[in-house]
XYZ file of C-alpha atoms in Angstrom:
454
model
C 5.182 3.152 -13.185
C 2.771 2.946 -10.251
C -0.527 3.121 -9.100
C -0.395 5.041 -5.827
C 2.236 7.935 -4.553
C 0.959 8.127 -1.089
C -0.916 5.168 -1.202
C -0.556 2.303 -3.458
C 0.180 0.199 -6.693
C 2.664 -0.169 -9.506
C 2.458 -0.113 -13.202
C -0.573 1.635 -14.608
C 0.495 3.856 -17.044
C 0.660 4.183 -21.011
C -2.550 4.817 -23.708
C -5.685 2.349 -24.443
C -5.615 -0.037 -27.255
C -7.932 1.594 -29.963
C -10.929 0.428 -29.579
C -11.090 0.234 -25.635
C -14.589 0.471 -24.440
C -14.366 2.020 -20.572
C -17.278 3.151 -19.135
C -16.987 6.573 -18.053
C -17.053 6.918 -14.060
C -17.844 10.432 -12.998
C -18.682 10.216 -9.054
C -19.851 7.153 -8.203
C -19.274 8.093 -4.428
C -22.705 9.783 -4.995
C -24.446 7.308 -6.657
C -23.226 4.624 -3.781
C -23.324 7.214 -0.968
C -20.117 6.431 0.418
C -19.521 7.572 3.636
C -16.406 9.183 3.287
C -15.059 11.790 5.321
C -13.951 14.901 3.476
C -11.882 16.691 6.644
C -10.325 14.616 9.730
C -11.664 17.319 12.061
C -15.476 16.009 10.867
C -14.070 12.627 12.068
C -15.333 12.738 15.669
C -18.754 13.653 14.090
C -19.220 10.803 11.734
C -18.243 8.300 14.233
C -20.773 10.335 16.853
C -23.693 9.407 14.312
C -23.482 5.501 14.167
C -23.411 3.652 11.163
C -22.920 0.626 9.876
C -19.498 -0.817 9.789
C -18.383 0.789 12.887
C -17.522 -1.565 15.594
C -19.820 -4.111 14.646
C -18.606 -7.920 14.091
C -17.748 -10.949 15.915
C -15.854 -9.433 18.555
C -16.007 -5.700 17.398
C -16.038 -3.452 20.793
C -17.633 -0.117 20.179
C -14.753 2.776 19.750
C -11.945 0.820 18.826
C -11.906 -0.833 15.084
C -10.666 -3.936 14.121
C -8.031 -2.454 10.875
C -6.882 0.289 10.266
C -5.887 0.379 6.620
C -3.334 3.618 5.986
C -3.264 3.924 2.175
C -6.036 3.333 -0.671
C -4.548 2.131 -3.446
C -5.420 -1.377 -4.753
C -3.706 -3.102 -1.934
C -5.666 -0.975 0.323
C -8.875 -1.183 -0.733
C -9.005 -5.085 -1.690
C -7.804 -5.484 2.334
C -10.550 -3.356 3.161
C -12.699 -4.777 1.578
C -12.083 -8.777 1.936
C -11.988 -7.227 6.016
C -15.227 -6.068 5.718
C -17.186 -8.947 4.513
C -15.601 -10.668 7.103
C -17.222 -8.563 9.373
C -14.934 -6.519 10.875
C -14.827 -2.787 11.522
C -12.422 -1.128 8.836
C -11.331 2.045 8.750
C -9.507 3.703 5.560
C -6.914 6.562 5.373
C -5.610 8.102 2.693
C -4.072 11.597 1.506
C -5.429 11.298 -1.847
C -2.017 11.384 -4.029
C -2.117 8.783 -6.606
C 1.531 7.803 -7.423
C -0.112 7.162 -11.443
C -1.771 10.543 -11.515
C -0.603 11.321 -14.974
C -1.702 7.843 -16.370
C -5.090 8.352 -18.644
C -5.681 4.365 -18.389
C -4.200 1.082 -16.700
C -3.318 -2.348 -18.435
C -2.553 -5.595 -17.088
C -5.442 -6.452 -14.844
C -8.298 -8.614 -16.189
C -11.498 -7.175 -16.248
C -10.577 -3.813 -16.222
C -7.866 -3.434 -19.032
C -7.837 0.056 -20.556
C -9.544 1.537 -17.006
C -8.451 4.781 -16.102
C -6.787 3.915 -12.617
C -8.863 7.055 -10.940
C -12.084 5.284 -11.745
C -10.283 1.994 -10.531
C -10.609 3.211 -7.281
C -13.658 5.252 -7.743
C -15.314 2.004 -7.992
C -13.646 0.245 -5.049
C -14.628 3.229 -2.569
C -18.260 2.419 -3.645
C -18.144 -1.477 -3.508
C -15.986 -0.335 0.431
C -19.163 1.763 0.948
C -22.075 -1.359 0.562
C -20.232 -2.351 3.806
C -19.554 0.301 5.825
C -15.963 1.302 6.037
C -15.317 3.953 6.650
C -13.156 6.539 4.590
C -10.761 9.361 5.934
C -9.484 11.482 3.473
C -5.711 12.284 5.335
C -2.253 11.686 6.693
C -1.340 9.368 9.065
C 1.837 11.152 11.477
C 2.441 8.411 13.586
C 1.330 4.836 14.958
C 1.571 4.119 18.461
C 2.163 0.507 19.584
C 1.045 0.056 22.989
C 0.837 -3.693 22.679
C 4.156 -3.939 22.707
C 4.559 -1.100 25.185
C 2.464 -3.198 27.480
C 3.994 -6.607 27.103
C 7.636 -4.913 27.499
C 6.437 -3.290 31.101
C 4.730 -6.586 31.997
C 8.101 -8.164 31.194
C 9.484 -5.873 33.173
C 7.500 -7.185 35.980
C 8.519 -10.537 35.845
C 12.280 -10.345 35.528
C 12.075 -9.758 31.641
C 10.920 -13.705 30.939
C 8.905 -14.157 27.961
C 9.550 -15.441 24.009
C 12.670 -14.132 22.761
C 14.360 -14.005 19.055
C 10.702 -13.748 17.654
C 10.877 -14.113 13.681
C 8.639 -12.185 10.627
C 4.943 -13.814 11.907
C 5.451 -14.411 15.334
C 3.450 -12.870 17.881
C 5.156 -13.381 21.461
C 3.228 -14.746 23.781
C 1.422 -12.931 25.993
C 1.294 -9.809 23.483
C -1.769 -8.608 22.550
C -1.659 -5.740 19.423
C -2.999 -2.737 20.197
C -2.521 1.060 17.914
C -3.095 4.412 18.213
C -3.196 6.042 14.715
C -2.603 9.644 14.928
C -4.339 11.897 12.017
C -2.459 14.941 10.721
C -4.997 17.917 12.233
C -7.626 15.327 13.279
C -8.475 12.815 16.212
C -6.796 9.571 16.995
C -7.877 6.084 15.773
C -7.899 3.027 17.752
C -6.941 -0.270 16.111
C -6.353 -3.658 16.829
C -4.561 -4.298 13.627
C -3.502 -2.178 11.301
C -2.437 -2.590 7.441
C 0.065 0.144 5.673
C -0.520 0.166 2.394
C 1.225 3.263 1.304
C 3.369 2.637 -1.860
C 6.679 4.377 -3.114
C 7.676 7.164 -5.200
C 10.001 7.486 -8.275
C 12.809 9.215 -8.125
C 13.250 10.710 -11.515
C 16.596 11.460 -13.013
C 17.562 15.317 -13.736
C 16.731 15.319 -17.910
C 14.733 18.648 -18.854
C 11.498 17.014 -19.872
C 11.226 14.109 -17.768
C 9.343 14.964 -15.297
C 7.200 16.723 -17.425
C 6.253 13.707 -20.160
C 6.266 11.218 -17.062
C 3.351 8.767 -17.668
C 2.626 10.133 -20.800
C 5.455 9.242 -23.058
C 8.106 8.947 -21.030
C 7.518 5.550 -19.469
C 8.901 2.667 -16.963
C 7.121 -0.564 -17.200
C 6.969 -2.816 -21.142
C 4.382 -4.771 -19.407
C 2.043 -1.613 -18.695
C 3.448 0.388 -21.380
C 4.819 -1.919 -24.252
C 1.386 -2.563 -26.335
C 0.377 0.626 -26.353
C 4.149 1.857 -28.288
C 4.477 -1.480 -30.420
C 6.312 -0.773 -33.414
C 7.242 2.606 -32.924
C 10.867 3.753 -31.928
C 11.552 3.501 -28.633
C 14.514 5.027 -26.511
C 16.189 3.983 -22.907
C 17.762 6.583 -21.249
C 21.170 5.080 -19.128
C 20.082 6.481 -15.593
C 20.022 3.384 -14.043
C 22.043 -0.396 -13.660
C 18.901 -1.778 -15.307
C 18.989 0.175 -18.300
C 20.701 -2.468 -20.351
C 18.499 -5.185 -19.344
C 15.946 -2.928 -20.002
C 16.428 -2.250 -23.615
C 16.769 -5.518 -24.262
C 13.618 -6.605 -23.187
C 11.774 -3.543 -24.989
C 13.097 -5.452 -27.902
C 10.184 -7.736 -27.675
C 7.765 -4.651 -28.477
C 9.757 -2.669 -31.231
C 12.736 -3.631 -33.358
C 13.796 -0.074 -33.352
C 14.944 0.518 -29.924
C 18.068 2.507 -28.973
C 20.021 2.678 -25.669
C 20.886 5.994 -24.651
C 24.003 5.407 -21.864
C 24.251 8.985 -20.746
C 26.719 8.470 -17.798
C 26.205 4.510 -17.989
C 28.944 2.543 -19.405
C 28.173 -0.677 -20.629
C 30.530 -3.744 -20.371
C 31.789 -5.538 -23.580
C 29.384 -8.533 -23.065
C 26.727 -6.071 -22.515
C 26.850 -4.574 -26.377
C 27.429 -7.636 -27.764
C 24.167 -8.970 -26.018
C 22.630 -5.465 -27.015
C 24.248 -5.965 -30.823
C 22.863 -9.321 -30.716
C 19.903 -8.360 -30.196
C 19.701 -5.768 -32.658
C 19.135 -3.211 -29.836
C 21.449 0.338 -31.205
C 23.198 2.966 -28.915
C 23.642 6.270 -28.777
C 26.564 7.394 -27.419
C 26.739 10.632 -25.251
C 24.934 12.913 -22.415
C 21.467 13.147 -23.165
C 20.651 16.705 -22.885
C 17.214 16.774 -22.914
C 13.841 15.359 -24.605
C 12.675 17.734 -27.163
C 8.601 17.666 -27.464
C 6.472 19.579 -29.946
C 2.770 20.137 -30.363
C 2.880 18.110 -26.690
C 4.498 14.845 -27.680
C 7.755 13.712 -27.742
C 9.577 14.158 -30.743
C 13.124 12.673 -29.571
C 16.266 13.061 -27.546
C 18.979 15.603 -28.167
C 22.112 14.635 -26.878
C 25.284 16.960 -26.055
C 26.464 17.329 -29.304
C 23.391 18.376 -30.188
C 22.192 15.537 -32.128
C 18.193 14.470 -31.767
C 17.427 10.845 -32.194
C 13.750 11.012 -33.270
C 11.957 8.451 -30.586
C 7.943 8.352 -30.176
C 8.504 7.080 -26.865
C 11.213 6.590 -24.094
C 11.615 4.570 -20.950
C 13.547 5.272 -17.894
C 14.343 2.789 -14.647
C 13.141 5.186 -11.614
C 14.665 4.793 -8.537
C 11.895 3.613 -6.382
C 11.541 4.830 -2.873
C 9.547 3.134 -0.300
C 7.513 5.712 1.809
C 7.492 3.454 5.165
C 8.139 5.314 7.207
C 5.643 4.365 9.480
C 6.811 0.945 9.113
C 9.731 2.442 9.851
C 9.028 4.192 13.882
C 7.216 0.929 14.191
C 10.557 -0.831 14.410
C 9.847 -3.186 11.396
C 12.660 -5.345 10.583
C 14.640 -5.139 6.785
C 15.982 -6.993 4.171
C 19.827 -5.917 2.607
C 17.700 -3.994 0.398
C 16.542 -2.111 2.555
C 12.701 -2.827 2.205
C 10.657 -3.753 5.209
C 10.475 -8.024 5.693
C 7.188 -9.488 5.487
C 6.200 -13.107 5.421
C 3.491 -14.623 2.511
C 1.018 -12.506 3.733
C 2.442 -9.312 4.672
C 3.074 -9.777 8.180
C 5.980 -7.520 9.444
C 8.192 -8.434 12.625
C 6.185 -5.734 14.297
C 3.006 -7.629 15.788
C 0.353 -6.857 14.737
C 1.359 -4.857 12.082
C 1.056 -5.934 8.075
C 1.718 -4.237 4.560
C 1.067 -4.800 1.392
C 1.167 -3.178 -2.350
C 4.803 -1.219 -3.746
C 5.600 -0.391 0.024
C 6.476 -4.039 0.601
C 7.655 -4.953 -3.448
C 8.446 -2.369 -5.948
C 7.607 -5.074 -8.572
C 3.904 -5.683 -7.841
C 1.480 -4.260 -10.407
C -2.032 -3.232 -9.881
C -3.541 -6.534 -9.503
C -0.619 -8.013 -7.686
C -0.952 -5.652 -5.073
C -5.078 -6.172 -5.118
C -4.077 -9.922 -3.906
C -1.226 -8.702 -1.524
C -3.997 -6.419 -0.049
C -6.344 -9.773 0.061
C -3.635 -12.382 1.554
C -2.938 -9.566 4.139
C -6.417 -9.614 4.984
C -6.914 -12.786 5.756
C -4.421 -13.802 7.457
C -5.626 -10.339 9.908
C -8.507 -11.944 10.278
C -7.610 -14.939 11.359
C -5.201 -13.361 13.795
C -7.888 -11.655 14.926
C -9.688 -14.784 15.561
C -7.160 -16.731 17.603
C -6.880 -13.328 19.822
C -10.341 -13.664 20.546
C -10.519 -17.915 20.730
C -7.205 -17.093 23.575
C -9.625 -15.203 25.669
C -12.867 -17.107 25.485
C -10.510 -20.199 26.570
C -9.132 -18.232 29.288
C -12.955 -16.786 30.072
C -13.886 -20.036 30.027
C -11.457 -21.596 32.606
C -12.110 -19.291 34.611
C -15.746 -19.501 34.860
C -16.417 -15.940 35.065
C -18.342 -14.939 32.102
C -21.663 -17.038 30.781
C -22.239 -15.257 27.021
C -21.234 -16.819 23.827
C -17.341 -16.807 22.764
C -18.080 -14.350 19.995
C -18.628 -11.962 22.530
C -15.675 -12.221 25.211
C -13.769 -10.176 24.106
C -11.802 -6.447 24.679
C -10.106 -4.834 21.826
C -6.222 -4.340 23.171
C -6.372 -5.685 26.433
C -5.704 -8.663 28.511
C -9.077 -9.749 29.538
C -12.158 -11.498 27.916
C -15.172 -9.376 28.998
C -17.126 -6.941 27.103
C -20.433 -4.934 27.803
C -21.455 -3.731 31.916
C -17.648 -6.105 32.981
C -15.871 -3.901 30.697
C -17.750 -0.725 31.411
C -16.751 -1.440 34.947
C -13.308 -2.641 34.163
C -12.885 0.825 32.770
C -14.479 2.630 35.642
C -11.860 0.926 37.710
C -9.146 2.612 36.252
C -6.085 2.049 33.957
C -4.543 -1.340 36.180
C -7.595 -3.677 36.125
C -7.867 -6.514 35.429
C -11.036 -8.640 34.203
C -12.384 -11.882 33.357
C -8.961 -13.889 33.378
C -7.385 -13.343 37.088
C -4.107 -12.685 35.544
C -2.316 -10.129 33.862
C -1.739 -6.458 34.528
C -3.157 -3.590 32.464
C -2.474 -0.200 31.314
C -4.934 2.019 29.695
C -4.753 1.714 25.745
C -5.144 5.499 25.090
C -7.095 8.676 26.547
C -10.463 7.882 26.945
C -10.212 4.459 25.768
C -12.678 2.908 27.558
C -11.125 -0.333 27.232
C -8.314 -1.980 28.713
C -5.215 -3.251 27.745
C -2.379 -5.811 29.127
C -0.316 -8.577 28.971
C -2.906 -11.625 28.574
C -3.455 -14.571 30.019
């Protein structure tokens, strides 16, 4: 099972080895003075104090950050914080329900086998904080895309030409990304990019005591999971099409494993396999898992029979929660989970994800790298947006300053400082720096503009 419920990674669960030495992480927000913000209504008033982070960077405009990362979960946080040292403005959201929150400790990622996964990401908000992202403990609602808002009305203008039958990657031409992130109770965030990182849930099947021993001794993962239940006997309850594949594999860890089909009916070449294999099954309903003295003592089927097992694993029907991804018109697979290329990028431009909300398979430190590939390849995004408008500054011959600088954050023109100021005192439909192009304003009070490009 996973890392993150609202936010993040898979496969954490089961006990340390004996002998695991973790160090024991009790705030370290404190210690690091992480400049988190506790309520989304205090928002407003940690953005109204400075600090470092905010709109800073080669081509950060003041207001408006570069990422906005929805979900802290490994994915989340690695993004975050490969974005950061590339100096851009990050900002992190994140309801603060860890999909692994009855997992004592984590397994599987080097370095920090045995870790509890809270303290996992304990100590990635504090390495976040040297940096100065900032943190938002809270919900997303909604995304707004005006970028592609924009380029569909400036399409509109000219008889609807433009790039059509765009594919996972591609940003049309002409389009530049621009988001609105709506907070539950709280302000709005402005984005150029932004990264969901939000993870799935597990649908659990109906058992009494399921839910209950869930990450505890009723398990999903023999790679997370396995070591810590070698040699004891092991049960797999018949909830899912996996479950045969899935005992068999367990096999690897225990040679007393037993498949319990409940409503599953395996084929003929599936019990010879599991016979083969000297994997046993127990015919019937499973009733329910009987624990004592809080552990689990077995399963009890119909009949009333208990098959004493010290631990049992179940296939959970995994659940992407994209729905973001979702209202932002993402394209996907026959699977049903939202397309992204190598590095996360969705059909929606501007728009990546990363961690279990993208691949139900990817463990902790998978989803660390997804979170890092994603972030680069923002980055450099970010950096041909920005080398597009010095060019077209620089044909023009309108602005003098260094490329680094020409740039505005979701619009169509490469100025910043007193041309934007007075771009923006213009009013929602002007244009600067690149003679072409039509604007609208990107949000209430943007101060910046936004449009089609040059």
């Amino acid at each position: 099972m996973g890392d993150r419920d609202a936010t993040g990674e898979v496969n954490t669960m089961g006990e340390a080895r004996g002998g695991t030495d973790v160090p024991e992480v009790k705030d370290v927000r404190d210690a690091m003075n992480v400049r988190e913000v506790k309520d989304v209504r205090d928002v407003k008033a940690v953005r109204g104090a400075g600090g470092a982070g905010w709109g800073r960077g080669m081509g950060g405009v003041h207001g408006v950050t570069d990422v906005v990362v929805v979900g802290a979960g490994a994915a989340g946080l690695n993004a975050a914080l490969v974005l950061a040292r590339a100096r851009r403005s990050v900002t992190v959201v994140d309801d603060g329900a860890p999909r692994n929150a009855p997992a004592a400790h984590m397994h599987g990622y080097l370095s920090r086998d045995g870790m509890p996964p809270a303290a996992l990401l304990e100590v990635g908000r504090a390495e976040l904080a040297r940096y100065g992202v900032e943190l938002i403990n809270g919900q997303v609602d909604r995304i707004e895309d005006h970028g592609r808002a924009a380029h569909a009305e400036d399409r509109g203008r000219d008889g609807g030409r433009g790039a059509a039958g765009q594919a996972v990657g591609d940003r049309p031409a002409g389009l530049v990304p621009g988001f609105t992130v709506h907070l539950a109770g709280g302000p709005a965030l402005r984005a150029r990019r932004v990264l969901v990182a939000t993870g799935l849930r597990d649908e659990l099947p109906g058992i009494p005591g399921v839910r209950e021993r869930w990450g505890r001794d009723l398990l999903h993962c023999p790679y997370c999971h396995g070591y810590e239940v070698r040699d004891q006997p092991l049960g797999v309850l018949g909830t899912h099409p996996g479950a045969v594949a899935h005992a068999l594999l367990l096999r690897q860890w225990s040679d007393d494993v037993v498949l319990f089909p409940h409503t599953l009916e395996p084929t003929g070449a599936e019990r010879e396999r599991l016979a083969a294999r000297g994997v046993r099954i127990a015919e019937g309903a499973v009733k329910r898992l009987v624990v004592a003295d809080d552990r689990l003592r077995g399963v009890e089927l119909a009949e009333g029979q208990v098959v004493p097992r010290a631990a049992v694993f179940v296939f959970p029907r995994m659940v992407p929660r994209d729905a973001l991804l979702t209202e932002l018109g993402c394209e996907r697979d026959e699977g049903g989970w939202v397309m992204t290329d190598a590095s996360g990028r969705t059909s929606a431009p501007g728009v990546w994800a990363a961690g279990n909300v993208a691949d139900p398979r990817a463990q902790v430190v998978t989803a660390a790298g997804m979170g890092a590939a994603a972030a680069f390849a923002m980055n450099h995004d970010l950096v041909d947006e920005e080398i597009e408008r010095a060019v077209a500054a620089h044909r023009a011959g309108e602005l003098a300053h260094s490329p680094a600088d020409a740039v505005v954050v979701g619009g169509a023109a490469g100025a910043t400082g007193e041309a934007q100021e007075a771009a923006a005192a213009a009013g929602p439909t002007a244009s600067v720096g690149t003679g072409t192009g039509t604007c609208t304003g990107f949000g209430a009070d943007s101060g910046v503009v936004h449009g089609s490009g040059a």
